[in-house]
mmCIF file of C-alpha atoms in Angstrom:
data_model
loop_
_atom_site.group_PDB
_atom_site.id
_atom_site.type_symbol
_atom_site.label_atom_id
_atom_site.label_comp_id
_atom_site.label_asym_id
_atom_site.label_seq_id
_atom_site.Cartn_x
_atom_site.Cartn_y
_atom_site.Cartn_z
ATOM 1 C CA MET A 1 83.681 74.252 108.488
ATOM 2 C CA ARG A 2 82.525 74.408 104.847
ATOM 3 C CA LYS A 3 81.414 78.013 105.313
ATOM 4 C CA ALA A 4 84.786 78.911 106.845
ATOM 5 C CA TYR A 5 86.530 77.177 103.918
ATOM 6 C CA LEU A 6 84.681 79.345 101.402
ATOM 7 C CA VAL A 7 85.214 82.522 103.418
ATOM 8 C CA VAL A 8 88.986 81.946 103.567
ATOM 9 C CA LEU A 9 89.102 81.394 99.800
ATOM 10 C CA MET A 10 87.072 84.542 99.181
ATOM 11 C CA ALA A 11 89.235 86.550 101.554
ATOM 12 C CA VAL A 12 92.420 85.460 99.771
ATOM 13 C CA ALA A 13 90.897 86.216 96.354
ATOM 14 C CA LEU A 14 89.758 89.690 97.418
ATOM 15 C CA ASP A 15 93.144 90.374 98.982
ATOM 16 C CA ALA A 16 94.854 89.450 95.695
ATOM 17 C CA VAL A 17 92.455 91.707 93.778
ATOM 18 C CA GLY A 18 93.377 94.553 96.120
ATOM 19 C CA VAL A 19 97.107 93.986 95.539
ATOM 20 C CA GLY A 20 96.708 93.770 91.760
ATOM 21 C CA LEU A 21 94.364 96.762 91.552
ATOM 22 C CA ILE A 22 97.085 99.325 92.105
ATOM 23 C CA MET A 23 99.667 97.893 89.688
ATOM 24 C CA PRO A 24 98.445 99.593 86.471
ATOM 25 C CA VAL A 25 98.407 103.073 88.031
ATOM 26 C CA LEU A 26 101.632 102.885 90.044
ATOM 27 C CA PRO A 27 103.956 104.407 87.424
ATOM 28 C CA GLY A 28 101.640 107.363 86.802
ATOM 29 C CA LEU A 29 100.994 107.934 90.487
ATOM 30 C CA LEU A 30 104.687 107.883 91.355
ATOM 31 C CA ARG A 31 105.387 110.418 88.621
ATOM 32 C CA GLU A 32 102.575 112.645 89.841
ATOM 33 C CA VAL A 33 103.425 112.491 93.536
ATOM 34 C CA GLY A 34 107.207 112.510 93.079
ATOM 35 C CA HIS A 35 107.131 115.248 90.400
ATOM 36 C CA VAL A 36 109.663 113.285 88.302
ATOM 37 C CA ASP A 37 109.613 111.669 84.873
ATOM 38 C CA ASP A 38 112.261 109.005 85.471
ATOM 39 C CA ILE A 39 110.849 106.648 88.112
ATOM 40 C CA GLY A 40 113.155 103.675 87.440
ATOM 41 C CA TRP A 41 114.684 103.244 90.881
ATOM 42 C CA ILE A 42 111.590 104.660 92.638
ATOM 43 C CA PHE A 43 109.317 102.071 91.047
ATOM 44 C CA GLY A 44 111.711 99.249 91.901
ATOM 45 C CA ALA A 45 112.096 100.442 95.483
ATOM 46 C CA PHE A 46 108.324 100.802 95.869
ATOM 47 C CA LEU A 47 107.811 97.167 94.865
ATOM 48 C CA SER A 48 110.775 95.906 96.880
ATOM 49 C CA VAL A 49 109.737 97.514 100.157
ATOM 50 C CA TYR A 50 106.446 95.595 100.038
ATOM 51 C CA ALA A 51 108.217 92.284 99.432
ATOM 52 C CA ALA A 52 110.760 93.044 102.163
ATOM 53 C CA MET A 53 108.003 93.594 104.713
ATOM 54 C CA GLN A 54 106.431 90.302 103.668
ATOM 55 C CA VAL A 55 109.753 88.561 104.319
ATOM 56 C CA LEU A 56 110.065 90.043 107.791
ATOM 57 C CA PHE A 57 106.490 89.960 109.046
ATOM 58 C CA SER A 58 104.887 86.836 107.535
ATOM 59 C CA PRO A 59 106.569 84.563 110.131
ATOM 60 C CA LEU A 60 105.601 86.958 112.928
ATOM 61 C CA LEU A 61 101.933 87.094 111.921
ATOM 62 C CA GLY A 62 101.896 83.324 111.577
ATOM 63 C CA ALA A 63 103.412 82.873 115.037
ATOM 64 C CA LEU A 64 101.017 85.422 116.533
ATOM 65 C CA SER A 65 98.113 83.423 115.087
ATOM 66 C CA ASP A 66 99.459 80.306 116.844
ATOM 67 C CA ARG A 67 99.474 82.142 120.139
ATOM 68 C CA TYR A 68 96.374 84.349 119.961
ATOM 69 C CA GLY A 69 94.263 82.583 117.323
ATOM 70 C CA ARG A 70 93.899 82.834 113.556
ATOM 71 C CA ARG A 71 90.758 84.964 113.600
ATOM 72 C CA PRO A 72 91.940 87.972 115.659
ATOM 73 C CA VAL A 73 95.256 88.235 113.791
ATOM 74 C CA LEU A 74 93.462 88.048 110.455
ATOM 75 C CA LEU A 75 90.930 90.685 111.532
ATOM 76 C CA VAL A 76 93.637 93.106 112.678
ATOM 77 C CA SER A 77 95.577 92.542 109.470
ATOM 78 C CA LEU A 78 92.544 93.178 107.251
ATOM 79 C CA ALA A 79 91.556 96.279 109.204
ATOM 80 C CA GLY A 80 95.099 97.601 108.904
ATOM 81 C CA SER A 81 95.142 96.963 105.159
ATOM 82 C CA ALA A 82 91.833 98.763 104.612
ATOM 83 C CA ALA A 83 92.984 101.798 106.584
ATOM 84 C CA ASP A 84 96.361 101.810 104.849
ATOM 85 C CA TYR A 85 94.974 101.724 101.299
ATOM 86 C CA LEU A 86 92.714 104.600 102.270
ATOM 87 C CA PHE A 87 95.755 106.475 103.562
ATOM 88 C CA MET A 88 97.671 105.834 100.331
ATOM 89 C CA ALA A 89 94.715 107.040 98.259
ATOM 90 C CA PHE A 90 95.235 110.533 99.636
ATOM 91 C CA ALA A 91 98.979 110.521 100.434
ATOM 92 C CA PRO A 92 100.267 113.905 99.202
ATOM 93 C CA SER A 93 103.985 113.113 99.009
ATOM 94 C CA LEU A 94 106.369 110.351 97.981
ATOM 95 C CA PRO A 95 107.667 109.657 101.529
ATOM 96 C CA LEU A 96 104.109 109.209 102.800
ATOM 97 C CA LEU A 97 103.285 106.953 99.873
ATOM 98 C CA PHE A 98 106.341 104.828 100.723
ATOM 99 C CA ALA A 99 105.290 104.769 104.385
ATOM 100 C CA GLY A 100 101.883 103.512 103.329
ATOM 101 C CA ARG A 101 103.441 100.856 101.123
ATOM 102 C CA LEU A 102 105.642 99.710 104.009
ATOM 103 C CA ILE A 103 102.591 99.325 106.258
ATOM 104 C CA ALA A 104 100.704 97.578 103.434
ATOM 105 C CA GLY A 105 103.513 95.021 103.261
ATOM 106 C CA ILE A 106 103.204 94.364 106.991
ATOM 107 C CA THR A 107 99.410 94.049 107.107
ATOM 108 C CA GLY A 108 99.333 92.218 103.788
ATOM 109 C CA ALA A 109 101.409 89.366 105.184
ATOM 110 C CA SER A 110 98.147 87.625 106.109
ATOM 111 C CA MET A 111 98.580 84.832 103.536
ATOM 112 C CA ALA A 112 100.530 82.929 106.182
ATOM 113 C CA VAL A 113 97.543 83.134 108.552
ATOM 114 C CA ALA A 114 95.104 82.094 105.823
ATOM 115 C CA SER A 115 97.329 79.116 104.938
ATOM 116 C CA ALA A 116 97.516 78.085 108.602
ATOM 117 C CA TYR A 117 93.721 78.368 108.848
ATOM 118 C CA MET A 118 93.381 76.138 105.784
ATOM 119 C CA ALA A 119 95.713 73.578 107.365
ATOM 120 C CA ASP A 120 93.604 73.665 110.551
ATOM 121 C CA ILE A 121 90.259 72.998 108.854
ATOM 122 C CA SER A 122 91.443 70.480 106.231
ATOM 123 C CA SER A 123 91.911 66.802 106.972
ATOM 124 C CA GLU A 124 95.487 65.643 106.467
ATOM 125 C CA ASP A 125 94.677 63.644 103.326
ATOM 126 C CA ARG A 126 92.949 66.670 101.725
ATOM 127 C CA ARG A 127 95.401 69.443 102.588
ATOM 128 C CA ALA A 128 96.956 69.490 99.121
ATOM 129 C CA ARG A 129 93.477 70.136 97.715
ATOM 130 C CA GLY A 130 92.950 72.954 100.232
ATOM 131 C CA PHE A 131 96.273 74.621 99.465
ATOM 132 C CA GLY A 132 95.591 74.218 95.748
ATOM 133 C CA HIS A 133 92.252 75.999 96.129
ATOM 134 C CA LEU A 134 93.944 78.721 98.184
ATOM 135 C CA ASN A 135 96.623 79.331 95.547
ATOM 136 C CA ALA A 136 94.021 79.235 92.773
ATOM 137 C CA ALA A 137 91.886 81.831 94.573
ATOM 138 C CA PHE A 138 94.902 84.119 94.914
ATOM 139 C CA GLY A 139 95.799 83.603 91.251
ATOM 140 C CA ILE A 140 92.306 84.434 89.998
ATOM 141 C CA GLY A 141 92.202 87.527 92.190
ATOM 142 C CA PHE A 142 95.578 88.660 90.926
ATOM 143 C CA ILE A 143 94.389 88.276 87.315
ATOM 144 C CA ALA A 144 91.215 90.272 87.942
ATOM 145 C CA GLY A 145 92.920 93.005 89.988
ATOM 146 C CA PRO A 146 95.007 94.677 87.250
ATOM 147 C CA VAL A 147 92.066 94.611 84.824
ATOM 148 C CA LEU A 148 89.809 96.380 87.308
ATOM 149 C CA GLY A 149 92.652 98.692 88.350
ATOM 150 C CA GLY A 150 93.241 99.745 84.752
ATOM 151 C CA LEU A 151 89.558 100.584 84.278
ATOM 152 C CA LEU A 152 89.361 102.572 87.514
ATOM 153 C CA GLY A 153 92.689 104.282 86.860
ATOM 154 C CA ASP A 154 91.279 105.774 83.662
ATOM 155 C CA VAL A 155 88.650 107.492 85.812
ATOM 156 C CA TRP A 156 91.000 108.730 88.546
ATOM 157 C CA LEU A 157 94.600 107.794 89.245
ATOM 158 C CA ARG A 158 93.908 107.127 92.939
ATOM 159 C CA ALA A 159 90.599 105.308 92.476
ATOM 160 C CA PRO A 160 92.209 101.814 92.593
ATOM 161 C CA PHE A 161 93.513 102.563 96.108
ATOM 162 C CA LEU A 162 90.001 103.428 97.234
ATOM 163 C CA ALA A 163 88.710 100.237 95.623
ATOM 164 C CA ALA A 164 91.422 98.220 97.410
ATOM 165 C CA ALA A 165 90.363 99.805 100.715
ATOM 166 C CA VAL A 166 86.724 98.852 100.025
ATOM 167 C CA LEU A 167 87.681 95.270 99.148
ATOM 168 C CA ASN A 168 89.677 94.915 102.349
ATOM 169 C CA GLY A 169 86.699 96.337 104.236
ATOM 170 C CA ILE A 170 84.487 93.660 102.664
ATOM 171 C CA ASN A 171 87.122 91.094 103.617
ATOM 172 C CA LEU A 172 87.045 92.358 107.197
ATOM 173 C CA ALA A 173 83.240 92.136 107.382
ATOM 174 C CA LEU A 174 83.203 88.599 105.968
ATOM 175 C CA ALA A 175 85.856 87.435 108.422
ATOM 176 C CA PHE A 176 84.204 89.178 111.378
ATOM 177 C CA PHE A 177 80.722 87.744 110.813
ATOM 178 C CA LEU A 178 81.377 84.408 109.127
ATOM 179 C CA LEU A 179 84.808 83.143 110.153
ATOM 180 C CA PRO A 180 85.015 81.112 113.385
ATOM 181 C CA GLU A 181 88.222 80.370 115.223
ATOM 182 C CA PRO A 182 89.451 76.778 114.761
ATOM 183 C CA GLU A 183 89.183 75.302 118.233
ATOM 184 C CA ARG A 184 92.499 73.433 118.148
ATOM 185 C CA THR A 185 94.571 76.569 117.492
ATOM 186 C CA ARG A 186 93.193 78.972 120.037
ATOM 187 C CA GLY A 187 96.037 80.081 122.302
ATOM 188 C CA THR A 188 98.107 76.928 121.923
ATOM 189 C CA GLY A 189 101.304 78.481 120.598
ATOM 190 C CA GLU A 190 103.983 80.289 122.569
ATOM 191 C CA THR A 191 104.542 84.019 122.783
ATOM 192 C CA PRO A 192 106.429 84.727 119.537
ATOM 193 C CA SER A 193 109.788 86.396 119.297
ATOM 194 C CA PHE A 194 109.920 89.690 117.404
ATOM 195 C CA ASN A 195 113.272 88.682 115.922
ATOM 196 C CA PRO A 196 112.497 88.141 112.201
ATOM 197 C CA LEU A 197 115.102 85.359 111.990
ATOM 198 C CA ALA A 198 113.737 83.400 114.952
ATOM 199 C CA PRO A 199 111.048 81.461 112.976
ATOM 200 C CA LEU A 200 113.589 80.391 110.366
ATOM 201 C CA ARG A 201 115.994 79.215 113.072
ATOM 202 C CA TRP A 202 113.088 77.336 114.623
ATOM 203 C CA ALA A 203 112.249 75.616 111.333
ATOM 204 C CA LEU A 204 115.861 74.620 110.747
ATOM 205 C CA THR A 205 115.965 72.728 114.053
ATOM 206 C CA PHE A 206 113.680 70.000 112.648
ATOM 207 C CA PRO A 207 115.381 67.397 110.437
ATOM 208 C CA ALA A 208 111.951 66.463 108.996
ATOM 209 C CA LEU A 209 111.685 69.962 107.515
ATOM 210 C CA LEU A 210 115.180 70.625 106.215
ATOM 211 C CA SER A 211 115.113 68.747 102.917
ATOM 212 C CA LEU A 212 111.542 69.805 102.151
ATOM 213 C CA LEU A 213 112.349 73.454 102.858
ATOM 214 C CA GLY A 214 115.234 73.166 100.410
ATOM 215 C CA ALA A 215 112.889 71.754 97.775
ATOM 216 C CA PHE A 216 110.414 74.546 98.505
ATOM 217 C CA ALA A 217 113.118 77.158 97.873
ATOM 218 C CA VAL A 218 114.055 75.490 94.573
ATOM 219 C CA LEU A 219 110.420 75.427 93.409
ATOM 220 C CA ALA A 220 109.977 79.081 94.341
ATOM 221 C CA LEU A 221 113.120 80.104 92.421
ATOM 222 C CA VAL A 222 112.242 78.098 89.310
ATOM 223 C CA GLY A 223 108.750 79.562 89.428
ATOM 224 C CA GLU A 224 110.226 83.059 89.118
ATOM 225 C CA VAL A 225 111.756 82.304 85.708
ATOM 226 C CA GLY A 226 108.530 82.598 83.735
ATOM 227 C CA GLY A 227 107.297 85.643 85.598
ATOM 228 C CA THR A 228 110.602 87.430 85.044
ATOM 229 C CA ILE A 229 111.364 86.789 81.383
ATOM 230 C CA TRP A 230 108.116 85.654 79.714
ATOM 231 C CA VAL A 231 107.369 89.048 78.143
ATOM 232 C CA LEU A 232 110.998 89.715 77.166
ATOM 233 C CA TYR A 233 111.514 86.250 75.724
ATOM 234 C CA MET A 234 108.331 86.226 73.645
ATOM 235 C CA GLN A 235 109.025 89.680 72.253
ATOM 236 C CA ASP A 236 112.684 88.922 71.527
ATOM 237 C CA LYS A 237 112.231 85.473 69.974
ATOM 238 C CA PHE A 238 108.770 85.613 68.402
ATOM 239 C CA ALA A 239 108.248 89.395 68.008
ATOM 240 C CA TRP A 240 104.943 89.270 69.874
ATOM 241 C CA ASP A 241 102.978 92.490 70.286
ATOM 242 C CA LEU A 242 101.573 93.579 73.647
ATOM 243 C CA PHE A 243 98.112 92.182 72.879
ATOM 244 C CA THR A 244 99.484 88.687 72.212
ATOM 245 C CA VAL A 245 101.619 88.863 75.342
ATOM 246 C CA GLY A 246 98.595 89.922 77.380
ATOM 247 C CA ILE A 247 96.464 87.071 76.038
ATOM 248 C CA SER A 248 99.210 84.558 76.815
ATOM 249 C CA LEU A 249 99.553 85.836 80.376
ATOM 250 C CA ALA A 250 95.794 85.741 80.956
ATOM 251 C CA LEU A 251 95.582 82.169 79.653
ATOM 252 C CA PHE A 252 98.593 81.176 81.740
ATOM 253 C CA GLY A 253 96.917 82.560 84.850
ATOM 254 C CA LEU A 254 93.651 80.758 84.146
ATOM 255 C CA PHE A 255 95.339 77.429 83.339
ATOM 256 C CA HIS A 256 97.564 77.746 86.396
ATOM 257 C CA ALA A 257 94.626 78.464 88.707
ATOM 258 C CA GLY A 258 92.709 75.553 87.189
ATOM 259 C CA ALA A 259 95.595 73.138 87.697
ATOM 260 C CA GLN A 260 96.080 74.167 91.321
ATOM 261 C CA GLY A 261 92.373 74.250 92.092
ATOM 262 C CA PHE A 262 91.194 71.074 90.360
ATOM 263 C CA VAL A 263 94.212 68.856 89.610
ATOM 264 C CA ALA A 264 96.599 69.163 92.568
ATOM 265 C CA GLY A 265 94.192 67.776 95.159
ATOM 266 C CA PRO A 266 92.926 64.708 93.285
ATOM 267 C CA ILE A 267 96.450 63.653 92.217
ATOM 268 C CA ALA A 268 97.829 64.062 95.751
ATOM 269 C CA GLU A 269 94.897 62.162 97.275
ATOM 270 C CA ARG A 270 95.129 59.314 94.787
ATOM 271 C CA TRP A 271 98.898 58.846 94.502
ATOM 272 C CA GLY A 272 100.297 60.883 97.403
ATOM 273 C CA GLU A 273 101.916 64.307 97.689
ATOM 274 C CA LYS A 274 105.351 63.129 96.541
ATOM 275 C CA ALA A 275 103.931 61.607 93.375
ATOM 276 C CA ALA A 276 102.104 64.872 92.676
ATOM 277 C CA LEU A 277 105.329 66.789 93.260
ATOM 278 C CA VAL A 278 107.333 64.552 90.919
ATOM 279 C CA THR A 279 104.603 64.906 88.269
ATOM 280 C CA ALA A 280 104.830 68.691 88.570
ATOM 281 C CA ILE A 281 108.624 68.686 88.305
ATOM 282 C CA LEU A 282 108.589 66.479 85.197
ATOM 283 C CA ALA A 283 105.863 68.564 83.526
ATOM 284 C CA ASP A 284 107.534 71.878 84.309
ATOM 285 C CA SER A 285 110.964 70.633 83.209
ATOM 286 C CA ALA A 286 109.527 69.399 79.911
ATOM 287 C CA ALA A 287 107.796 72.740 79.380
ATOM 288 C CA TYR A 288 110.971 74.717 80.129
ATOM 289 C CA LEU A 289 113.104 72.629 77.779
ATOM 290 C CA SER A 290 110.445 72.778 75.056
ATOM 291 C CA ILE A 291 110.009 76.550 75.193
ATOM 292 C CA ALA A 292 113.796 76.987 75.095
ATOM 293 C CA LEU A 293 113.909 75.051 71.804
ATOM 294 C CA ALA A 294 110.628 76.328 70.313
ATOM 295 C CA TRP A 295 110.893 78.074 66.944
ATOM 296 C CA GLN A 296 107.269 79.190 66.403
ATOM 297 C CA GLY A 297 105.176 81.462 68.627
ATOM 298 C CA TRP A 298 102.125 79.148 68.553
ATOM 299 C CA MET A 299 104.220 76.555 70.389
ATOM 300 C CA ALA A 300 104.224 78.751 73.501
ATOM 301 C CA PHE A 301 100.412 78.618 73.577
ATOM 302 C CA ALA A 302 100.464 74.852 73.004
ATOM 303 C CA LEU A 303 102.818 74.446 75.981
ATOM 304 C CA LEU A 304 100.658 76.427 78.432
ATOM 305 C CA PRO A 305 98.818 73.353 79.845
ATOM 306 C CA LEU A 306 102.183 71.659 80.455
ATOM 307 C CA PHE A 307 103.544 74.775 82.178
ATOM 308 C CA CYS A 308 100.496 74.962 84.384
ATOM 309 C CA LEU A 309 100.628 71.301 85.346
ATOM 310 C CA GLY A 310 103.863 72.288 87.038
ATOM 311 C CA GLY A 311 101.733 74.423 89.355
ATOM 312 C CA ILE A 312 100.477 71.391 91.275
ATOM 313 C CA GLY A 313 103.888 70.999 92.910
ATOM 314 C CA ALA A 314 103.550 73.897 95.363
ATOM 315 C CA PRO A 315 100.281 72.724 97.043
ATOM 316 C CA ALA A 316 101.598 69.153 97.256
ATOM 317 C CA LEU A 317 104.863 70.263 98.843
ATOM 318 C CA GLN A 318 103.080 72.620 101.221
ATOM 319 C CA SER A 319 100.875 69.718 102.317
ATOM 320 C CA LEU A 320 103.963 67.550 102.899
ATOM 321 C CA LEU A 321 105.511 70.253 105.079
ATOM 322 C CA THR A 322 102.381 70.736 107.198
ATOM 323 C CA SER A 323 102.287 67.015 107.939
ATOM 324 C CA ARG A 324 105.701 67.331 109.656
ATOM 325 C CA ILE A 325 104.524 69.902 112.231
ATOM 326 C CA GLY A 326 101.760 69.863 114.836
ATOM 327 C CA ALA A 327 98.623 72.040 114.715
ATOM 328 C CA ASP A 328 99.908 74.431 117.381
ATOM 329 C CA HIS A 329 102.761 75.609 115.127
ATOM 330 C CA GLN A 330 101.130 75.704 111.706
ATOM 331 C CA GLY A 331 101.038 79.495 111.708
ATOM 332 C CA ARG A 332 104.769 79.723 112.338
ATOM 333 C CA LEU A 333 105.495 77.209 109.573
ATOM 334 C CA GLN A 334 103.227 78.931 107.039
ATOM 335 C CA GLY A 335 104.875 82.227 107.936
ATOM 336 C CA VAL A 336 108.305 80.772 107.191
ATOM 337 C CA LEU A 337 107.066 79.471 103.822
ATOM 338 C CA THR A 338 105.503 82.803 102.887
ATOM 339 C CA SER A 339 108.671 84.603 103.964
ATOM 340 C CA MET A 340 110.833 82.279 101.853
ATOM 341 C CA THR A 341 108.603 82.872 98.823
ATOM 342 C CA SER A 342 108.822 86.644 99.273
ATOM 343 C CA LEU A 343 112.596 86.496 99.734
ATOM 344 C CA VAL A 344 112.983 84.564 96.499
ATOM 345 C CA SER A 345 110.730 87.096 94.734
ATOM 346 C CA VAL A 346 113.060 89.899 95.875
ATOM 347 C CA PHE A 347 116.346 88.405 94.656
ATOM 348 C CA GLY A 348 115.248 85.804 92.108
ATOM 349 C CA PRO A 349 114.165 88.180 89.308
ATOM 350 C CA PHE A 350 117.446 90.079 89.557
ATOM 351 C CA VAL A 351 119.518 86.906 89.085
ATOM 352 C CA ILE A 352 117.243 85.547 86.359
ATOM 353 C CA ALA A 353 117.115 88.808 84.412
ATOM 354 C CA THR A 354 120.884 89.201 84.643
ATOM 355 C CA LEU A 355 121.423 85.692 83.253
ATOM 356 C CA TYR A 356 118.921 86.312 80.464
ATOM 357 C CA PHE A 357 120.488 89.566 79.282
ATOM 358 C CA ARG A 358 123.958 88.028 79.373
ATOM 359 C CA THR A 359 122.967 85.016 77.257
ATOM 360 C CA ARG A 360 120.136 86.122 74.979
ATOM 361 C CA THR A 361 122.425 87.106 72.089
ATOM 362 C CA VAL A 362 124.063 83.654 72.174
ATOM 363 C CA PHE A 363 121.048 81.455 73.004
ATOM 364 C CA PRO A 364 117.955 83.105 74.564
ATOM 365 C CA GLY A 365 116.655 79.784 75.902
ATOM 366 C CA THR A 366 119.561 79.420 78.339
ATOM 367 C CA VAL A 367 117.523 80.664 81.300
ATOM 368 C CA TRP A 368 114.747 78.142 80.647
ATOM 369 C CA ILE A 369 117.262 75.285 80.500
ATOM 370 C CA ALA A 370 118.910 76.526 83.704
ATOM 371 C CA GLY A 371 115.490 76.544 85.383
ATOM 372 C CA ALA A 372 114.818 72.950 84.347
ATOM 373 C CA ALA A 373 118.304 71.959 85.555
ATOM 374 C CA LEU A 374 117.594 73.407 88.993
ATOM 375 C CA TYR A 375 114.870 70.820 89.456
ATOM 376 C CA VAL A 376 117.586 68.160 89.623
ATOM 377 C CA LEU A 377 118.412 69.552 93.075
ATOM 378 C CA CYS A 378 114.960 68.521 94.273
ATOM 379 C CA LEU A 379 115.569 64.798 93.769
ATOM 380 C CA PRO A 380 118.097 64.257 96.601
ATOM 381 C CA LEU A 381 116.052 66.594 98.771
ATOM 382 C CA LEU A 382 112.940 64.498 98.280
ATOM 383 C CA PHE A 383 114.837 61.263 98.901
ATOM 384 C CA GLY A 384 116.213 62.898 102.057
ATOM 385 C CA ALA A 385 112.676 63.649 103.162
ATOM 386 C CA ARG A 386 111.849 59.955 103.066
ATOM 387 C CA ARG A 387 114.385 59.281 105.766
ATOM 388 C CA ALA A 388 112.919 61.969 108.023
ATOM 389 C CA GLU A 389 110.497 61.122 110.773
ATOM 390 C CA PRO A 390 106.929 61.349 109.462
ATOM 391 C CA ARG A 391 105.735 63.895 111.982
ATOM 392 C CA GLN A 392 107.556 66.052 114.496
ATOM 393 C CA GLU A 393 105.769 68.152 117.027
ATOM 394 C CA ALA A 394 107.420 71.457 117.839
ATOM 395 C CA ALA A 395 108.595 71.611 121.403
ATOM 396 C CA LYS A 396 109.923 75.135 121.472
#
């Protein structure tokens, strides 16, 4: 399964590149297609519709992969993404561009399937390492995507969409020729419900999942703080220019990918997933409190390794969750997790940005301190998880 392991990582990385490719040209393309100068609400709606589709369809794709196999669902998803990016490259109007974005959100919900595949082919004691590699691959792809998209966008505004279609085509070919179906998942799940709330209701029926799902939601929300206000905070407090901001973001992405890819697994395997999760919470909390009190811009760069050590929490927690559910329902579980992450990314930035703008004239570090305080909620949730049964097989 080593070849399959590498193919899944490459597929996730290429998918992230395809998503990031179009970001630099979106404002210009929306202005051109919509024939408007003010694209404020249009840009926000264009991003939100993608996230909304991820919320609704990640659990469905995951459940479909339980029932019909990981490979066929992944192949259909990749083929749909390639065709859709090609469609968006030549969409002549704003409604058609939105329709393409809606479909892209549906077909792009394949991260749940890739995560389930990783759970299938990784031994239980090495799942944190596998999820860390998966998240690192996505992070590296998402760093490279905007850079490549900016270069292609200078040539032609729609070129990044064509490049995204090509990358998804490469993804499709790799999966078709090199990715086998894990034997233990082929056709073992039940016929999934098309009700988008059904997978969440299913997950909430298992006491072993409840506290860990709560902790997962907290980690996802705290993780949105940096992504939402990093640029604003650094410019407001330290008067950084765009170049310095860009360098800091690139370094953050590289450190974060390195921590998830090379630190999360070894810590979880040596001391256990909960120890890795506690380490991440302590590191992230210290980083949040430190950046809130920092008075020199160089301190933000010095804190980047501490911030990124917080990134090992997500793979460790994801590994803990997979250990509570049998192999025949991993797709459904990973779909629920992906959906929760997308839901937080829809509403989290709005809440975080609102808090920041309301408090920045009094004390701009308030949001960072609030983020660190949220981690306190994880402690009773983790203690609650200890009292749960170690593994529960899904019956329905």
